[in-house]
DNA sequence: TTATCCTTTTGATCTAAATCAAACCGAAGA
DNA sequence: TCTTCGGTTTGATTTAGATCAAAAGGATAA
C-alpha cells in the first residue's frame, strides 16, 4: 500500500483526449508511458511509402509507450479512437522510484515481456490466419479485454472503423465487412454498424482457431 | 572494463549445439537468456492445432530468451539450424549483478525494447507485404545482420530451409521457390540452393519496399 | 555404383481475398 | 426539409498465392 502511494504520487491524471487527438507522435522524445483509463486508442506507424499502418488497438487498462524506450524516441504515434483519458507515468521519475521500490523494475520488465508475447501471437495470426480467423481473433481479444475490466464480454461497441480493422489485419474494408456479415449469417455474432453482440462464443472461438 | 569483467564472470560459454538440437523448449523454466556466438537458430511456437509456427531466425550476435521473462517460462522453443555455439547469461545472477551495475538494467530494457520494435516491423511486413516484399526483406535483414558482424553482405549461405522461410513469412514453399527464381531472373540475386549472392542491392531494396 | 530419402523446382489448376464499381445509410449542416 | 459526405455494405470480376501433381537435384548409405 505504501508502494502504491509512492506510485500514485508520480502518476499524472491527464486531460481527456478527444477523438483523433494524438497522445504522442513518432519521433517525439520518449519521457513517459501511459495507462488508458477510459476510451480506446490506436498505435500507428507510417511506412516509407507514406501510408499508415495500424500497429495495434489499446483499450481500457492497457499501457502504451513502451516502444520508445530503446532509442529514447517513440516508434509509433498513438491516436484516440474516441474520447479517452490517460494517466501519464513519467519515466525519469519512475526510474528513480525504481530504486526505492525494487519490484517496480521487475514490473516493467514484465510489462515489456507481455508486449513481446502479444506481438508474437499477432505475428502468428497474420502469418497463418485466414480473414475469418483474423477477425474472429480480434473480436475475442476485445471481448476478453473487456472481461478483465468487468465490462460485458458479449455486447460492446467497436471503437475502431472498418478501415482501421482492415489496415491492422492486412485486409481490405470490403473483406472485413463481408466477414462480419458472414459471421452474422452463421449466427455467431450480431452486428449493427459498430455495435456488436457475440451470440455464440464457442463458434467464434472455433472460427478464430481455423474452423 | 571493470563492468565487462563482472559480466564475463557470470557468462557461461556453452557446448556447441548440433543442428536440430533445442536450446530450450516452450514452458521450460526461464533462467537465462542466450547470445548466439556462431551459427544460427530459429524460434518456434506450436499452435493449438499442433503445427509449428516459426517466430524468427536469430543469427550471430543476437540474444534470445527474453520472451520468458513475463511468466518465468519460455514462450517459444529455440532450435539450432546448424551447428551453433551460444553464451548462457543466467538471469538470477544477472539481476543481482544489476544492483552493482546500474546501467545493466537499462541495457536489458533496451534489448527488450529493440525486440518489440523488431516484432512490430515484422507485423507491418506480414500485414501489408506481398510475397516478393516479404522475401526481399528477409534477405536484406540477413544481409545487414551480416554487415554488423563484418561478414559478407552480398554472399552468404541461408541457414534455413525453404520450409522454414515459408512458415516464417506465411507462404508456401512453392511460392518461396518461385520468388527466388523470379528475383534471379530479374538479376537481383543469384541463388543456388542455399547459397545466395545479392547482385543488385538497390533493386532488392526496391522490391522489399513494394516495387 | 545404385537406391532411398529429402529438399527444391516447375507446371497446371483453383480459390480466397483484392480490386473495381455502385448502392446504401446515417449524421451534420444549409 | 433536402443535401452532402463519411463510413459501410453488396455485387461482379480479377489476381496473387495456395493447392495439387510431378519431376529434378543432392546427400547419405548400401
Tab-separated table of C-alpha atoms (C1' of nucleotides) in Angstrom:
chain	number	residue	atom	x	y	z
A	1	UNK	CA	0.000	0.000	0.000
A	2	UNK	CA	2.886	2.266	0.759
A	3	UNK	CA	4.309	1.417	-2.646
A	4	UNK	CA	1.035	2.278	-4.293
A	5	UNK	CA	1.082	5.612	-2.506
A	6	UNK	CA	4.501	6.387	-3.877
A	7	UNK	CA	3.407	5.362	-7.324
A	8	UNK	CA	0.271	7.440	-7.185
A	9	UNK	CA	2.330	10.477	-6.334
A	10	UNK	CA	4.210	10.393	-9.634
A	11	UNK	CA	1.299	9.490	-11.841
A	12	UNK	CA	-0.340	12.388	-13.568
A	13	UNK	CA	-4.011	12.332	-14.425
A	14	UNK	CA	-4.146	13.878	-17.841
A	15	UNK	CA	-6.789	15.912	-19.579
A	16	UNK	CA	-9.050	13.712	-21.717
A	17	UNK	CA	-8.100	13.229	-25.350
A	18	UNK	CA	-10.696	13.958	-27.990
A	19	UNK	CA	-11.263	11.559	-30.839
A	20	UNK	CA	-8.471	11.946	-33.381
A	21	UNK	CA	-6.101	13.687	-30.955
A	22	UNK	CA	-2.549	12.417	-30.667
A	23	UNK	CA	-1.193	11.137	-27.380
A	24	UNK	CA	2.288	11.233	-28.864
A	25	UNK	CA	3.850	11.078	-32.298
A	26	UNK	CA	6.562	9.044	-33.949
A	27	UNK	CA	9.974	10.524	-33.099
A	28	UNK	CA	8.729	12.539	-30.144
A	29	UNK	CA	11.204	12.352	-27.289
A	30	UNK	CA	10.296	9.496	-25.004
A	31	UNK	CA	9.640	10.562	-21.457
A	32	UNK	CA	6.608	8.683	-20.256
A	33	UNK	CA	4.418	5.655	-20.682
A	34	UNK	CA	0.647	5.981	-20.493
A	35	UNK	CA	-2.127	3.903	-18.969
A	36	UNK	CA	-5.500	4.066	-20.697
A	37	UNK	CA	-8.132	4.948	-18.082
A	38	UNK	CA	-11.116	5.156	-20.411
A	39	UNK	CA	-11.776	5.042	-24.105
A	40	UNK	CA	-9.521	3.465	-26.682
A	41	UNK	CA	-6.530	4.404	-28.817
A	42	UNK	CA	-4.723	3.048	-31.835
A	43	UNK	CA	-0.981	2.922	-32.423
A	44	UNK	CA	0.131	3.607	-35.963
A	45	UNK	CA	3.356	3.831	-37.856
A	46	UNK	CA	3.993	5.391	-41.224
A	47	UNK	CA	5.686	3.264	-43.855
A	48	UNK	CA	8.400	4.510	-46.206
A	49	UNK	CA	5.725	4.903	-48.829
A	50	UNK	CA	3.886	7.262	-46.520
A	51	UNK	CA	0.861	5.161	-45.790
A	52	UNK	CA	-0.419	4.392	-42.357
A	53	UNK	CA	-0.042	1.003	-40.716
A	54	UNK	CA	-2.157	0.330	-37.639
A	55	UNK	CA	0.098	-1.474	-35.165
A	56	UNK	CA	-2.499	-2.154	-32.532
A	57	UNK	CA	-5.517	-1.074	-30.557
A	58	UNK	CA	-5.282	-0.356	-26.857
A	59	UNK	CA	-8.306	-0.415	-24.631
A	60	UNK	CA	-9.051	0.450	-21.040
A	61	UNK	CA	-6.382	-0.769	-18.644
A	62	UNK	CA	-3.587	-1.173	-21.148
A	63	UNK	CA	-0.246	0.620	-21.143
A	64	UNK	CA	1.250	2.262	-24.215
A	65	UNK	CA	4.544	3.962	-24.941
A	66	UNK	CA	6.997	1.233	-24.077
A	67	UNK	CA	8.208	1.207	-27.661
A	68	UNK	CA	10.073	4.453	-27.018
A	69	UNK	CA	12.496	3.005	-24.532
A	70	UNK	CA	15.164	1.754	-26.941
A	71	UNK	CA	16.101	4.876	-28.843
A	72	UNK	CA	14.533	7.310	-26.405
A	73	UNK	CA	12.002	8.353	-29.027
A	74	UNK	CA	8.619	6.819	-29.708
A	75	UNK	CA	8.469	4.472	-32.697
A	76	UNK	CA	4.762	4.868	-33.173
A	77	UNK	CA	2.129	7.528	-33.000
A	78	UNK	CA	-0.849	6.959	-30.734
A	79	UNK	CA	-4.250	8.461	-31.557
A	80	UNK	CA	-7.515	8.428	-29.623
A	81	UNK	CA	-10.275	6.462	-31.364
A	82	UNK	CA	-12.869	8.092	-29.122
A	83	UNK	CA	-12.803	10.460	-26.183
A	84	UNK	CA	-10.284	8.864	-23.845
A	85	UNK	CA	-8.464	9.663	-20.662
A	86	UNK	CA	-4.969	8.503	-19.872
A	87	UNK	CA	-2.553	8.530	-16.962
A	88	UNK	CA	0.907	9.708	-17.742
A	89	UNK	CA	3.669	7.843	-15.961
A	90	UNK	CA	6.853	9.908	-16.312
A	91	UNK	CA	9.768	7.646	-16.969
A	92	UNK	CA	12.677	9.501	-15.459
A	93	UNK	CA	10.940	9.750	-12.106
A	94	UNK	CA	9.878	6.161	-12.457
A	95	UNK	CA	13.472	5.074	-12.812
A	96	UNK	CA	14.433	6.994	-9.706
A	97	UNK	CA	11.465	5.486	-7.890
A	98	UNK	CA	12.532	2.039	-9.017
A	99	UNK	CA	15.471	2.300	-6.704
A	100	UNK	CA	13.035	2.698	-3.823
A	101	UNK	CA	10.641	0.008	-4.994
A	102	UNK	CA	12.752	-2.852	-6.296
A	103	UNK	CA	9.728	-4.765	-7.541
A	104	UNK	CA	8.922	-1.917	-9.909
A	105	UNK	CA	11.805	-2.724	-12.226
A	106	UNK	CA	10.548	-6.241	-12.378
A	107	UNK	CA	7.053	-4.989	-13.151
A	108	UNK	CA	8.377	-3.027	-16.033
A	109	UNK	CA	10.229	-5.943	-17.483
A	110	UNK	CA	7.040	-7.952	-17.123
A	111	UNK	CA	5.072	-5.337	-18.992
A	112	UNK	CA	7.515	-5.343	-21.871
A	113	UNK	CA	7.742	-9.079	-21.927
A	114	UNK	CA	3.973	-9.283	-22.128
A	115	UNK	CA	4.022	-6.908	-25.052
A	116	UNK	CA	6.521	-9.133	-26.822
A	117	UNK	CA	4.327	-12.135	-26.199
A	118	UNK	CA	1.312	-10.281	-27.508
A	119	UNK	CA	3.170	-9.143	-30.616
A	120	UNK	CA	4.289	-12.673	-31.290
A	121	UNK	CA	0.760	-14.013	-31.113
A	122	UNK	CA	-0.172	-11.361	-33.612
A	123	UNK	CA	2.691	-12.378	-35.882
A	124	UNK	CA	1.456	-15.961	-35.860
A	125	UNK	CA	-2.056	-14.797	-36.655
A	126	UNK	CA	-1.028	-12.552	-39.523
A	127	UNK	CA	1.336	-15.127	-40.924
A	128	UNK	CA	-1.033	-18.061	-40.952
A	129	UNK	CA	-4.577	-16.872	-40.455
A	130	UNK	CA	-7.436	-16.509	-42.916
A	131	UNK	CA	-9.543	-13.366	-42.939
A	132	UNK	CA	-12.138	-15.097	-40.783
A	133	UNK	CA	-9.536	-16.227	-38.249
A	134	UNK	CA	-8.098	-12.742	-38.042
A	135	UNK	CA	-11.388	-11.009	-37.421
A	136	UNK	CA	-12.693	-13.644	-35.030
A	137	UNK	CA	-9.497	-13.367	-33.028
A	138	UNK	CA	-9.751	-9.592	-32.876
A	139	UNK	CA	-13.300	-9.826	-31.566
A	140	UNK	CA	-12.305	-12.388	-28.957
A	141	UNK	CA	-9.393	-10.245	-27.861
A	142	UNK	CA	-11.654	-7.266	-27.323
A	143	UNK	CA	-14.125	-9.479	-25.520
A	144	UNK	CA	-11.570	-10.911	-23.105
A	145	UNK	CA	-10.034	-7.497	-22.551
A	146	UNK	CA	-13.496	-6.300	-21.550
A	147	UNK	CA	-13.859	-9.292	-19.268
A	148	UNK	CA	-10.704	-8.355	-17.390
A	149	UNK	CA	-12.161	-4.914	-16.738
A	150	UNK	CA	-15.569	-6.244	-15.722
A	151	UNK	CA	-17.283	-4.932	-18.819
A	152	UNK	CA	-19.617	-7.016	-20.917
A	153	UNK	CA	-17.825	-9.707	-22.865
A	154	UNK	CA	-20.750	-10.281	-25.216
A	155	UNK	CA	-22.087	-6.849	-26.057
A	156	UNK	CA	-19.878	-3.931	-26.882
A	157	UNK	CA	-19.229	-1.157	-29.325
A	158	UNK	CA	-16.238	-1.393	-31.594
A	159	UNK	CA	-14.145	1.720	-31.054
A	160	UNK	CA	-12.475	1.455	-34.439
A	161	UNK	CA	-13.663	1.796	-38.026
A	162	UNK	CA	-13.622	-0.919	-40.681
A	163	UNK	CA	-10.740	0.933	-42.274
A	164	UNK	CA	-8.697	0.618	-39.099
A	165	UNK	CA	-9.603	-3.038	-38.662
A	166	UNK	CA	-8.640	-3.822	-42.235
A	167	UNK	CA	-5.424	-1.872	-42.000
A	168	UNK	CA	-4.498	-3.620	-38.758
A	169	UNK	CA	-5.240	-7.138	-40.002
A	170	UNK	CA	-3.966	-6.693	-43.526
A	171	UNK	CA	-7.410	-6.899	-45.137
A	172	UNK	CA	-9.492	-4.560	-47.269
A	173	UNK	CA	-12.584	-2.932	-45.800
A	174	UNK	CA	-14.749	-4.929	-48.181
A	175	UNK	CA	-13.378	-8.194	-46.852
A	176	UNK	CA	-13.829	-7.015	-43.274
A	177	UNK	CA	-17.433	-6.166	-43.998
A	178	UNK	CA	-18.074	-9.457	-45.766
A	179	UNK	CA	-16.642	-11.486	-42.902
A	180	UNK	CA	-18.843	-9.622	-40.435
A	181	UNK	CA	-21.936	-10.365	-42.476
A	182	UNK	CA	-20.858	-13.978	-42.881
A	183	UNK	CA	-20.371	-14.411	-39.139
A	184	UNK	CA	-23.778	-12.859	-38.663
A	185	UNK	CA	-25.357	-15.165	-41.226
A	186	UNK	CA	-23.829	-18.096	-39.341
A	187	UNK	CA	-25.410	-16.813	-36.120
A	188	UNK	CA	-22.027	-16.331	-34.468
A	189	UNK	CA	-22.422	-12.609	-33.896
A	190	UNK	CA	-24.992	-9.879	-34.374
A	191	UNK	CA	-23.609	-6.688	-35.751
A	192	UNK	CA	-25.172	-3.323	-36.424
A	193	UNK	CA	-22.612	-0.850	-37.616
A	194	UNK	CA	-20.213	-0.628	-34.667
A	195	UNK	CA	-22.304	-2.297	-32.011
A	196	UNK	CA	-21.705	-5.984	-31.755
A	197	UNK	CA	-23.070	-8.944	-29.824
A	198	UNK	CA	-21.353	-12.281	-29.618
A	199	UNK	CA	-24.176	-14.786	-29.773
A	200	UNK	CA	-22.120	-17.961	-29.957
A	201	UNK	CA	-18.795	-17.651	-28.193
A	202	UNK	CA	-17.667	-21.193	-28.819
A	203	UNK	CA	-18.366	-20.892	-32.530
A	204	UNK	CA	-16.365	-17.678	-32.547
A	205	UNK	CA	-13.559	-19.447	-30.783
A	206	UNK	CA	-13.658	-22.216	-33.363
A	207	UNK	CA	-13.568	-19.669	-36.160
A	208	UNK	CA	-10.635	-17.893	-34.557
A	209	UNK	CA	-8.511	-21.017	-34.487
A	210	UNK	CA	-9.273	-22.079	-38.034
A	211	UNK	CA	-12.708	-23.638	-38.431
B	1	UNK	CA	36.121	-2.507	-18.453
B	2	UNK	CA	35.548	-3.418	-14.865
B	3	UNK	CA	31.886	-3.854	-15.680
B	4	UNK	CA	32.734	-6.088	-18.579
B	5	UNK	CA	34.873	-8.176	-16.280
B	6	UNK	CA	31.989	-8.645	-13.893
B	7	UNK	CA	29.745	-9.555	-16.772
B	8	UNK	CA	32.218	-12.009	-18.215
B	9	UNK	CA	32.357	-13.758	-14.881
B	10	UNK	CA	28.704	-14.714	-14.976
B	11	UNK	CA	28.536	-15.623	-18.621
B	12	UNK	CA	28.859	-19.301	-19.358
B	13	UNK	CA	30.358	-20.498	-22.602
B	14	UNK	CA	28.185	-23.431	-23.564
B	15	UNK	CA	28.906	-26.572	-25.507
B	16	UNK	CA	28.025	-26.159	-29.182
B	17	UNK	CA	24.537	-27.130	-30.281
B	18	UNK	CA	24.205	-29.581	-33.154
B	19	UNK	CA	21.742	-28.913	-35.942
B	20	UNK	CA	18.255	-29.727	-34.751
B	21	UNK	CA	19.147	-29.565	-31.054
B	22	UNK	CA	16.983	-27.490	-28.742
B	23	UNK	CA	18.426	-24.587	-26.792
B	24	UNK	CA	15.264	-24.515	-24.722
B	25	UNK	CA	11.660	-25.543	-25.113
B	26	UNK	CA	8.307	-23.875	-24.665
B	27	UNK	CA	7.300	-23.951	-20.993
B	28	UNK	CA	10.809	-24.661	-19.724
B	29	UNK	CA	11.512	-22.637	-16.606
B	30	UNK	CA	13.117	-19.365	-17.579
B	31	UNK	CA	16.500	-18.863	-16.020
B	32	UNK	CA	18.762	-17.432	-18.671
B	33	UNK	CA	18.996	-15.540	-21.909
B	34	UNK	CA	21.435	-16.628	-24.610
B	35	UNK	CA	23.758	-14.823	-27.004
B	36	UNK	CA	24.427	-16.544	-30.309
B	37	UNK	CA	28.211	-16.764	-30.784
B	38	UNK	CA	28.214	-18.699	-34.042
B	39	UNK	CA	25.707	-20.413	-36.266
B	40	UNK	CA	22.005	-19.679	-36.372
B	41	UNK	CA	18.824	-20.724	-34.593
B	42	UNK	CA	15.099	-20.476	-35.157
B	43	UNK	CA	12.437	-19.726	-32.574
B	44	UNK	CA	9.212	-21.652	-32.980
B	45	UNK	CA	5.910	-21.914	-31.217
B	46	UNK	CA	3.316	-24.623	-31.535
B	47	UNK	CA	-0.243	-23.579	-32.347
B	48	UNK	CA	-3.350	-25.068	-30.750
B	49	UNK	CA	-3.702	-27.252	-33.808
B	50	UNK	CA	-0.272	-28.671	-33.146
B	51	UNK	CA	1.559	-27.222	-36.104
B	52	UNK	CA	4.782	-25.310	-35.918
B	53	UNK	CA	4.996	-21.565	-36.393
B	54	UNK	CA	8.465	-20.114	-36.972
B	55	UNK	CA	8.629	-16.916	-34.929
B	56	UNK	CA	12.009	-15.768	-36.086
B	57	UNK	CA	15.573	-16.546	-37.041
B	58	UNK	CA	18.473	-15.447	-34.887
B	59	UNK	CA	21.948	-15.128	-36.254
B	60	UNK	CA	25.389	-14.431	-34.850
B	61	UNK	CA	25.378	-11.678	-32.255
B	62	UNK	CA	21.701	-11.782	-31.373
B	63	UNK	CA	20.182	-12.525	-27.987
B	64	UNK	CA	17.321	-14.952	-27.461
B	65	UNK	CA	15.225	-15.958	-24.482
B	66	UNK	CA	13.789	-12.631	-23.397
B	67	UNK	CA	10.298	-13.926	-24.087
B	68	UNK	CA	10.492	-15.976	-20.908
B	69	UNK	CA	10.635	-13.035	-18.552
B	70	UNK	CA	6.921	-12.410	-18.129
B	71	UNK	CA	5.635	-15.726	-16.873
B	72	UNK	CA	9.023	-17.107	-15.902
B	73	UNK	CA	8.726	-19.774	-18.559
B	74	UNK	CA	9.825	-19.583	-22.179
B	75	UNK	CA	7.052	-18.934	-24.677
B	76	UNK	CA	8.946	-20.365	-27.593
B	77	UNK	CA	11.272	-23.208	-28.355
B	78	UNK	CA	14.622	-22.423	-29.910
B	79	UNK	CA	16.347	-24.918	-32.220
B	80	UNK	CA	19.752	-24.788	-33.913
B	81	UNK	CA	19.537	-24.528	-37.700
B	82	UNK	CA	23.173	-25.538	-37.991
B	83	UNK	CA	25.992	-26.245	-35.556
B	84	UNK	CA	25.947	-23.214	-33.277
B	85	UNK	CA	27.537	-22.060	-30.078
B	86	UNK	CA	25.819	-19.856	-27.539
B	87	UNK	CA	26.661	-17.997	-24.351
B	88	UNK	CA	24.307	-18.557	-21.487
B	89	UNK	CA	23.600	-15.481	-19.385
B	90	UNK	CA	21.954	-16.666	-16.155
B	91	UNK	CA	19.185	-14.339	-15.197
B	92	UNK	CA	19.072	-14.601	-11.436
B	93	UNK	CA	22.731	-13.717	-11.141
B	94	UNK	CA	22.214	-11.003	-13.718
B	95	UNK	CA	19.555	-9.413	-11.570
B	96	UNK	CA	21.824	-9.459	-8.566
B	97	UNK	CA	24.608	-8.025	-10.699
B	98	UNK	CA	22.291	-5.300	-11.908
B	99	UNK	CA	22.379	-3.813	-8.461
B	100	UNK	CA	26.129	-3.442	-8.868
B	101	UNK	CA	26.000	-2.211	-12.448
B	102	UNK	CA	23.060	0.197	-12.723
B	103	UNK	CA	23.462	0.567	-16.471
B	104	UNK	CA	22.814	-3.131	-16.892
B	105	UNK	CA	19.117	-2.805	-16.084
B	106	UNK	CA	18.902	-0.145	-18.686
B	107	UNK	CA	20.679	-2.362	-21.184
B	108	UNK	CA	18.157	-5.045	-20.595
B	109	UNK	CA	15.242	-2.742	-21.121
B	110	UNK	CA	16.901	-1.615	-24.335
B	111	UNK	CA	17.272	-5.162	-25.511
B	112	UNK	CA	13.590	-5.858	-24.937
B	113	UNK	CA	12.525	-2.612	-26.470
B	114	UNK	CA	14.535	-3.432	-29.552
B	115	UNK	CA	12.827	-6.777	-29.755
B	116	UNK	CA	9.451	-5.054	-29.634
B	117	UNK	CA	10.499	-2.727	-32.401
B	118	UNK	CA	11.721	-5.631	-34.475
B	119	UNK	CA	8.486	-7.563	-33.942
B	120	UNK	CA	6.473	-4.543	-34.961
B	121	UNK	CA	8.360	-4.158	-38.206
B	122	UNK	CA	7.607	-7.787	-38.868
B	123	UNK	CA	3.931	-7.236	-38.124
B	124	UNK	CA	3.817	-4.437	-40.668
B	125	UNK	CA	5.537	-6.626	-43.235
B	126	UNK	CA	3.250	-9.600	-42.706
B	127	UNK	CA	0.167	-7.445	-42.651
B	128	UNK	CA	0.832	-5.494	-45.818
B	129	UNK	CA	3.555	-7.145	-47.812
B	130	UNK	CA	3.429	-9.254	-50.958
B	131	UNK	CA	5.392	-12.473	-51.201
B	132	UNK	CA	8.155	-10.638	-53.019
B	133	UNK	CA	8.336	-7.909	-50.382
B	134	UNK	CA	8.497	-10.473	-47.601
B	135	UNK	CA	11.313	-12.466	-49.113
B	136	UNK	CA	13.304	-9.435	-50.230
B	137	UNK	CA	13.050	-8.017	-46.739
B	138	UNK	CA	14.213	-11.253	-45.176
B	139	UNK	CA	17.243	-11.325	-47.461
B	140	UNK	CA	18.071	-7.711	-46.675
B	141	UNK	CA	17.744	-8.378	-42.956
B	142	UNK	CA	20.188	-11.234	-43.142
B	143	UNK	CA	22.493	-9.106	-45.248
B	144	UNK	CA	22.533	-6.183	-42.828
B	145	UNK	CA	22.892	-8.521	-39.858
B	146	UNK	CA	25.966	-9.929	-41.562
B	147	UNK	CA	27.235	-6.420	-42.158
B	148	UNK	CA	27.074	-5.632	-38.450
B	149	UNK	CA	29.256	-8.673	-37.759
B	150	UNK	CA	31.705	-7.886	-40.542
B	151	UNK	CA	30.626	-10.801	-42.674
B	152	UNK	CA	29.878	-10.510	-46.354
B	153	UNK	CA	26.658	-8.630	-47.044
B	154	UNK	CA	26.409	-9.894	-50.605
B	155	UNK	CA	27.366	-13.545	-50.478
B	156	UNK	CA	26.137	-15.885	-47.815
B	157	UNK	CA	24.522	-19.221	-47.174
B	158	UNK	CA	20.959	-19.308	-45.955
B	159	UNK	CA	20.923	-21.241	-42.697
B	160	UNK	CA	17.240	-22.135	-43.036
B	161	UNK	CA	15.251	-24.330	-45.416
B	162	UNK	CA	12.521	-23.162	-47.777
B	163	UNK	CA	10.035	-24.778	-45.422
B	164	UNK	CA	11.228	-22.585	-42.555
B	165	UNK	CA	11.215	-19.461	-44.708
B	166	UNK	CA	7.694	-20.163	-45.906
B	167	UNK	CA	6.465	-20.966	-42.442
B	168	UNK	CA	8.015	-17.782	-41.052
B	169	UNK	CA	6.643	-15.497	-43.758
B	170	UNK	CA	3.264	-17.153	-44.158
B	171	UNK	CA	3.996	-18.515	-47.629
B	172	UNK	CA	4.133	-21.986	-49.140
B	173	UNK	CA	7.470	-23.460	-50.137
B	174	UNK	CA	6.407	-23.353	-53.773
B	175	UNK	CA	5.849	-19.619	-53.589
B	176	UNK	CA	9.183	-19.131	-51.834
B	177	UNK	CA	10.918	-21.051	-54.571
B	178	UNK	CA	9.112	-19.158	-57.317
B	179	UNK	CA	10.019	-15.779	-55.836
B	180	UNK	CA	13.652	-16.806	-55.603
B	181	UNK	CA	13.696	-17.826	-59.249
B	182	UNK	CA	11.881	-14.629	-60.199
B	183	UNK	CA	14.409	-12.469	-58.356
B	184	UNK	CA	17.136	-14.404	-60.098
B	185	UNK	CA	15.515	-13.951	-63.492
B	186	UNK	CA	15.387	-10.222	-62.794
B	187	UNK	CA	19.109	-10.251	-61.996
B	188	UNK	CA	18.535	-9.117	-58.421
B	189	UNK	CA	20.105	-12.173	-56.814
B	190	UNK	CA	21.892	-15.342	-57.815
B	191	UNK	CA	20.787	-18.381	-55.907
B	192	UNK	CA	21.970	-21.953	-55.925
B	193	UNK	CA	20.134	-23.993	-53.363
B	194	UNK	CA	21.097	-22.298	-50.071
B	195	UNK	CA	23.975	-20.181	-51.267
B	196	UNK	CA	22.930	-16.741	-52.333
B	197	UNK	CA	24.519	-13.652	-53.862
B	198	UNK	CA	22.886	-10.273	-53.921
B	199	UNK	CA	23.804	-8.871	-57.315
B	200	UNK	CA	21.699	-5.711	-57.228
B	201	UNK	CA	21.195	-4.388	-53.722
B	202	UNK	CA	19.201	-1.344	-54.707
B	203	UNK	CA	16.809	-3.438	-56.771
B	204	UNK	CA	16.393	-5.733	-53.789
B	205	UNK	CA	15.691	-2.733	-51.615
B	206	UNK	CA	13.095	-1.543	-54.071
B	207	UNK	CA	11.489	-4.968	-54.106
B	208	UNK	CA	11.441	-5.077	-50.318
B	209	UNK	CA	9.506	-1.851	-50.031
B	210	UNK	CA	6.962	-2.715	-52.682
B	211	UNK	CA	8.282	-2.358	-56.216
C	1	DT	C1'	27.737	-47.822	-58.456
C	2	DT	C1'	22.556	-47.738	-57.367
C	3	DA	C1'	18.853	-46.978	-54.083
C	4	DT	C1'	16.451	-44.237	-50.783
C	5	DC	C1'	15.137	-40.068	-48.735
C	6	DC	C1'	14.605	-35.297	-48.528
C	7	DT	C1'	14.630	-30.686	-50.413
C	8	DT	C1'	13.793	-27.809	-54.166
C	9	DT	C1'	11.957	-26.542	-58.580
C	10	DT	C1'	8.483	-26.266	-62.192
C	11	DG	C1'	3.863	-26.655	-64.163
C	12	DA	C1'	-1.408	-26.693	-64.136
C	13	DT	C1'	-5.383	-25.522	-61.726
C	14	DC	C1'	-8.142	-23.497	-58.058
C	15	DT	C1'	-9.640	-20.153	-54.595
C	16	DA	C1'	-9.623	-16.541	-51.005
C	17	DA	C1'	-9.214	-12.117	-50.982
C	18	DA	C1'	-8.251	-7.873	-53.765
C	19	DT	C1'	-9.982	-4.718	-56.911
C	20	DC	C1'	-13.436	-2.262	-59.384
C	21	DA	C1'	-17.974	-0.345	-59.143
C	22	DA	C1'	-22.197	1.014	-57.250
C	23	DA	C1'	-25.628	1.455	-53.902
C	24	DC	C1'	-26.913	2.371	-49.129
C	25	DC	C1'	-27.142	4.622	-44.698
C	26	DG	C1'	-26.685	7.606	-41.059
C	27	DA	C1'	-25.032	12.148	-39.202
C	28	DA	C1'	-24.142	17.177	-39.720
C	29	DG	C1'	-25.228	21.217	-41.983
C	30	DA	C1'	-27.865	24.531	-45.074
D	1	DT	C1'	-36.799	19.695	-45.019
D	2	DC	C1'	-33.056	18.267	-48.537
D	3	DT	C1'	-28.073	17.688	-49.390
D	4	DT	C1'	-23.658	16.384	-48.747
D	5	DC	C1'	-20.178	13.415	-47.017
D	6	DG	C1'	-18.126	9.981	-44.318
D	7	DG	C1'	-18.466	5.106	-43.431
D	8	DT	C1'	-20.419	0.690	-44.684
D	9	DT	C1'	-22.440	-2.936	-47.457
D	10	DT	C1'	-23.174	-5.692	-51.631
D	11	DG	C1'	-22.136	-7.400	-56.265
D	12	DA	C1'	-19.024	-8.638	-60.381
D	13	DT	C1'	-14.526	-9.539	-61.833
D	14	DT	C1'	-9.587	-10.263	-61.373
D	15	DT	C1'	-5.393	-11.973	-59.412
D	16	DA	C1'	-1.704	-13.408	-56.134
D	17	DG	C1'	-0.761	-17.085	-53.972
D	18	DA	C1'	-2.437	-21.843	-52.495
D	19	DT	C1'	-3.068	-26.385	-53.786
D	20	DC	C1'	-2.327	-30.454	-56.451
D	21	DA	C1'	0.983	-33.083	-59.038
D	22	DA	C1'	5.246	-34.453	-60.728
D	23	DA	C1'	9.966	-34.073	-61.881
D	24	DA	C1'	14.710	-32.950	-60.645
D	25	DG	C1'	18.625	-32.491	-57.556
D	26	DG	C1'	21.602	-33.660	-53.648
D	27	DA	C1'	23.057	-36.191	-49.815
D	28	DT	C1'	23.828	-40.452	-47.439
D	29	DA	C1'	24.219	-45.221	-47.165
D	30	DA	C1'	24.488	-49.999	-49.026
